[in-house]
Coordinates of C-alpha atoms in Angstrom, one line a residue:
M1 CA -10.1 34.3 -56.6
K2 CA -8.3 34.5 -53.2
L3 CA -11.5 34.6 -51.6
N4 CA -12.7 31.5 -54.2
F5 CA -9.6 29.3 -52.4
K6 CA -10.2 30.2 -49.5
K7 CA -13.9 28.9 -49.4
M8 CA -13.3 26.2 -51.2
M9 CA -11.0 24.9 -48.6
Y10 CA -14.1 25.6 -46.0
V11 CA -16.0 23.0 -48.4
K12 CA -13.4 20.8 -48.2
V13 CA -13.1 20.6 -44.3
L14 CA -17.0 20.6 -43.6
M15 CA -17.3 17.5 -46.0
M16 CA -14.6 16.1 -44.0
V17 CA -16.4 16.7 -40.9
I18 CA -19.9 15.3 -42.0
A19 CA -18.2 12.5 -43.6
I20 CA -16.2 11.4 -39.9
W21 CA -19.5 12.1 -38.1
F22 CA -22.2 10.7 -40.4
V23 CA -20.9 8.0 -42.7
P24 CA -21.0 5.8 -39.8
M25 CA -24.6 5.9 -39.7
T26 CA -25.2 5.0 -43.5
Y27 CA -23.7 1.9 -42.9
S28 CA -25.0 0.9 -39.5
N29 CA -27.9 -1.0 -40.2
G30 CA -26.4 -3.3 -41.6
A31 CA -26.1 -2.7 -45.0
E32 CA -22.7 -3.8 -47.0
A33 CA -20.1 -0.9 -47.0
P34 CA -18.3 0.2 -50.3
A35 CA -15.1 -0.8 -50.3
G36 CA -12.9 2.1 -49.2
D37 CA -15.4 3.3 -47.1
V38 CA -15.2 2.6 -43.0
A39 CA -16.5 -1.4 -42.5
E40 CA -19.7 -1.6 -39.9
A41 CA -18.4 -3.8 -36.6
P42 CA -21.2 -6.3 -36.3
G43 CA -23.2 -6.9 -32.5
A44 CA -25.8 -4.3 -31.2
D45 CA -22.7 -1.2 -31.3
A46 CA -22.3 -0.5 -34.3
F47 CA -23.9 2.8 -34.6
N48 CA -20.9 3.5 -32.0
N49 CA -17.8 1.1 -33.5
D50 CA -18.3 2.6 -36.9
W51 CA -18.4 6.3 -35.4
Y52 CA -15.0 5.5 -32.9
D53 CA -13.8 3.8 -36.1
A54 CA -14.2 6.3 -38.6
R55 CA -12.8 8.9 -36.2
S56 CA -10.0 7.5 -35.2
T57 CA -8.7 6.4 -38.4
F58 CA -9.0 10.4 -39.5
Y59 CA -6.9 11.2 -36.3
G60 CA -4.9 8.7 -36.6
D61 CA -3.9 9.2 -40.4
I62 CA -3.3 13.1 -38.4
H63 CA -1.0 11.8 -35.7
G64 CA 1.7 9.5 -36.9
G65 CA -1.1 6.2 -37.6
D66 CA -1.8 5.8 -33.9
T67 CA -5.2 5.5 -33.2
L68 CA -7.1 6.6 -30.3
K69 CA -9.5 3.7 -29.9
K70 CA -6.2 2.2 -29.6
K71 CA -4.6 4.4 -27.2
E72 CA -7.8 4.2 -24.8
E73 CA -8.0 0.3 -25.0
E74 CA -4.5 -0.2 -23.8
K75 CA -5.0 2.6 -21.4
M76 CA -7.9 1.4 -19.8
T77 CA -6.4 -2.6 -20.1
T78 CA -3.6 -1.7 -17.6
Q79 CA -5.3 0.4 -15.2
N80 CA -7.4 -2.4 -14.8
K81 CA -5.4 -5.2 -14.0
E82 CA -4.8 -6.5 -11.0
M83 CA -2.1 -5.0 -9.1
E84 CA 0.5 -7.3 -8.8
V85 CA 2.2 -6.8 -5.0
V86 CA 5.1 -8.6 -3.6
K87 CA 5.1 -12.0 -1.6
D88 CA 6.6 -13.6 1.0
L89 CA 8.4 -10.6 1.9
D90 CA 10.8 -11.5 5.0
L91 CA 9.3 -8.0 7.1
E92 CA 12.7 -8.0 8.8
R93 CA 14.8 -6.8 6.1
Y94 CA 12.6 -4.3 5.0
M95 CA 12.8 -2.6 8.5
G96 CA 15.7 0.4 8.9
R97 CA 15.6 3.9 6.7
W98 CA 14.6 3.9 3.5
Y99 CA 14.7 7.8 1.1
E100 CA 12.0 9.2 -0.8
I101 CA 13.2 9.7 -4.5
A102 CA 10.1 10.6 -6.4
S103 CA 6.5 10.2 -5.1
F104 CA 3.1 12.0 -5.9
P105 CA 2.1 15.1 -4.6
S106 CA 0.6 14.2 -1.3
I107 CA -1.4 17.0 1.7
F108 CA 0.9 14.5 4.0
Q109 CA 3.6 16.2 3.2
P110 CA 5.1 19.6 2.5
K111 CA 5.2 19.8 -1.2
N112 CA 8.6 22.1 -1.3
G113 CA 9.6 19.3 1.7
I114 CA 13.6 18.0 0.7
D115 CA 15.4 15.1 2.3
T116 CA 12.3 13.2 2.8
R117 CA 12.9 9.7 4.2
A118 CA 11.0 7.1 5.9
T119 CA 12.3 5.0 9.2
Y120 CA 10.7 1.5 10.0
T121 CA 11.0 -0.3 13.3
L122 CA 9.8 -4.1 13.5
N123 CA 7.3 -4.5 17.0
P124 CA 7.3 -7.7 19.1
D125 CA 3.8 -8.3 18.3
G126 CA 4.4 -7.6 14.0
T127 CA 3.2 -3.9 13.5
V128 CA 5.9 -1.3 12.5
D129 CA 6.4 1.9 14.0
V130 CA 7.0 4.0 11.3
L131 CA 9.0 7.9 11.3
N132 CA 8.6 9.9 8.7
E133 CA 10.3 13.0 8.1
T134 CA 11.0 16.2 5.8
W135 CA 12.8 19.6 6.1
N136 CA 10.8 22.4 5.2
S137 CA 11.9 26.3 5.6
G138 CA 14.9 25.0 7.4
K139 CA 13.0 22.9 9.3
R140 CA 12.3 19.5 10.0
V141 CA 8.7 17.8 9.7
F142 CA 8.1 14.7 11.2
I143 CA 5.5 12.7 11.3
Q144 CA 4.7 8.8 13.7
G145 CA 3.0 5.7 13.2
S146 CA 2.3 2.4 12.7
A147 CA 1.6 0.0 10.5
Y148 CA 0.3 -3.3 10.1
K149 CA -0.7 -6.1 7.8
T150 CA -4.0 -5.7 6.0
D151 CA -4.8 -9.4 6.7
P152 CA -2.0 -12.0 8.8
K153 CA -2.9 -14.9 6.9
S154 CA -2.1 -13.3 3.7
D155 CA 1.5 -13.4 1.9
E156 CA 1.3 -10.8 0.0
A157 CA 2.7 -7.4 1.2
K158 CA -0.6 -5.3 1.6
F159 CA -0.5 -2.7 4.4
K160 CA -2.5 -0.4 6.5
V161 CA -0.9 2.5 7.9
K162 CA -2.4 5.3 10.3
F163 CA -1.1 8.3 11.2
Y164 CA -3.2 10.9 13.3
V165 CA -3.3 14.5 12.1
P166 CA -3.0 17.4 12.1
P167 CA 1.1 16.5 13.1
F168 CA 0.7 19.5 15.2
L169 CA -2.5 18.2 17.4
P170 CA -2.6 14.1 16.7
I171 CA -6.0 13.4 17.2
I172 CA -7.7 12.7 14.3
P173 CA -6.5 8.8 12.5
V174 CA -6.0 8.4 9.2
T175 CA -6.2 5.5 7.7
G176 CA -4.4 4.4 4.6
D177 CA -3.4 1.4 2.4
Y178 CA 0.8 0.8 1.8
W179 CA 1.4 -2.1 -0.9
V180 CA 5.0 -3.0 -1.8
L181 CA 4.3 -3.5 -5.7
Y182 CA 8.4 -4.2 -6.7
I183 CA 11.8 -4.7 -4.7
D184 CA 14.5 -5.7 -5.7
P185 CA 16.3 -9.2 -4.3
E186 CA 18.8 -6.9 -2.4
Y187 CA 15.9 -5.2 -0.8
Q188 CA 18.1 -1.7 -1.8
H189 CA 15.2 0.1 -4.0
A190 CA 11.1 -0.2 -3.5
V191 CA 7.8 0.5 -5.3
I192 CA 5.5 1.7 -3.1
G193 CA 1.5 2.5 -4.0
Q194 CA -2.1 1.4 -2.9
P195 CA -4.9 0.5 -5.3
S196 CA -7.1 3.3 -6.1
R197 CA -3.5 4.3 -8.0
S198 CA -3.5 7.7 -6.3
Y199 CA -0.1 7.4 -4.5
L200 CA 2.7 6.2 -5.5
W201 CA 6.5 6.0 -4.1
I202 CA 9.5 5.1 -4.9
L203 CA 12.6 4.7 -2.4
S204 CA 15.5 3.5 -2.0
R205 CA 18.4 2.7 0.9
T206 CA 20.7 5.6 -0.6
V207 CA 20.3 9.3 -1.3
H208 CA 20.7 9.1 -4.9
V209 CA 20.0 5.8 -7.6
E210 CA 21.4 5.3 -10.7
E211 CA 19.2 6.7 -14.0
E212 CA 19.4 3.2 -15.3
T213 CA 17.8 2.3 -12.1
Y214 CA 15.5 4.5 -12.3
K215 CA 14.1 3.5 -15.1
Q216 CA 13.6 0.3 -14.0
L217 CA 11.8 1.5 -11.4
L218 CA 9.4 3.4 -13.2
Q219 CA 8.6 1.3 -15.6
K220 CA 7.7 -1.0 -12.9
A221 CA 5.1 1.4 -11.6
V222 CA 3.7 1.7 -15.5
E223 CA 3.3 -2.0 -15.3
E224 CA 1.0 -1.5 -12.5
G225 CA -1.1 1.1 -14.3
Y226 CA 0.7 4.6 -12.6
D227 CA 0.9 7.0 -15.0
V228 CA 4.4 8.2 -14.0
S229 CA 4.6 11.8 -15.8
K230 CA 2.6 12.7 -12.1
L231 CA 6.1 11.7 -10.4
H232 CA 8.0 14.8 -8.4
K233 CA 11.9 13.6 -7.9
T234 CA 13.0 14.2 -4.3
P235 CA 15.5 16.6 -3.8
Q236 CA 18.4 14.6 -1.3
S237 CA 21.5 16.1 0.4
D238 CA 24.2 14.3 -0.2
T239 CA 25.0 13.7 3.4
P240 CA 21.6 13.1 5.0
P241 CA 20.7 15.9 7.9
E242 CA 20.6 14.3 11.6
S243 CA 17.1 14.4 13.0
N244 CA 18.4 17.4 15.4
A245 CA 19.7 19.1 12.7
A246 CA 17.5 21.7 12.4
P247 CA 14.3 22.9 14.7
D248 CA 11.0 20.9 14.5
D249 CA 8.4 22.4 12.8
T250 CA 5.4 22.6 15.9
K251 CA 3.2 24.6 14.2
G252 CA 2.1 22.9 11.6
V253 CA 1.6 26.0 8.4
W254 CA 3.1 23.6 6.2
W255 CA -0.5 21.9 6.5
F256 CA -2.6 24.2 6.1
K257 CA -0.6 25.5 2.7
S258 CA -0.9 21.7 1.2
M259 CA -4.3 22.4 1.6
F260 CA -4.8 25.3 -0.4
G261 CA -1.9 22.8 -3.1
K262 CA 1.0 25.5 -1.7

């Protein structure tokens, strides 16, 4: 009797799977679907739409009523939207030191770096000197570069940043995008990204930010299509270290480790 019960359950599951996969085939030719069945979506893609709706309805019933189709559409809409960039950025106010509160992992900085920060200095010709610093294994790791407006005539805060790598033998130029996606009116917090959404930085003038402020900055990133679950918070000391407080890393061991995700 117990075996028969199991067989019945297997049959029911099998019938459900068959219904999910083949019901759309039955009605994708334009015939009117009986009440209670999945209705046809008009047009040439009727089969695909019916199949997706049937699958989504089934899984949606299991997972609290949300459908896969709706979630996927929302995700694609957000990621495909054009990113909004800060306009009329006051470059002089933006200069100075910024502390990294969180970021996407990058091969351009140590995986376990702490007290990470960037210092920007405006040059007379409108370009910006960039100094990125972090501390790893008791040593100061740094890289210097320059930044400039992608389009000098544009009012958007889109920049190109150029560094020379590897840091211990800087001979290979590497250029990346640096887009200011958000900055508060007081120029105390900023969200930095770039068009591919592969990199993201949350910056602050102070080493720590209030939790509510941090959530607001994350929301700004989400609105621009970022998956903020990839963010790693950067450990910051209450008292930021001086640049000469530790010996410089001149061998670049961290660079080779980062290339292998270590």
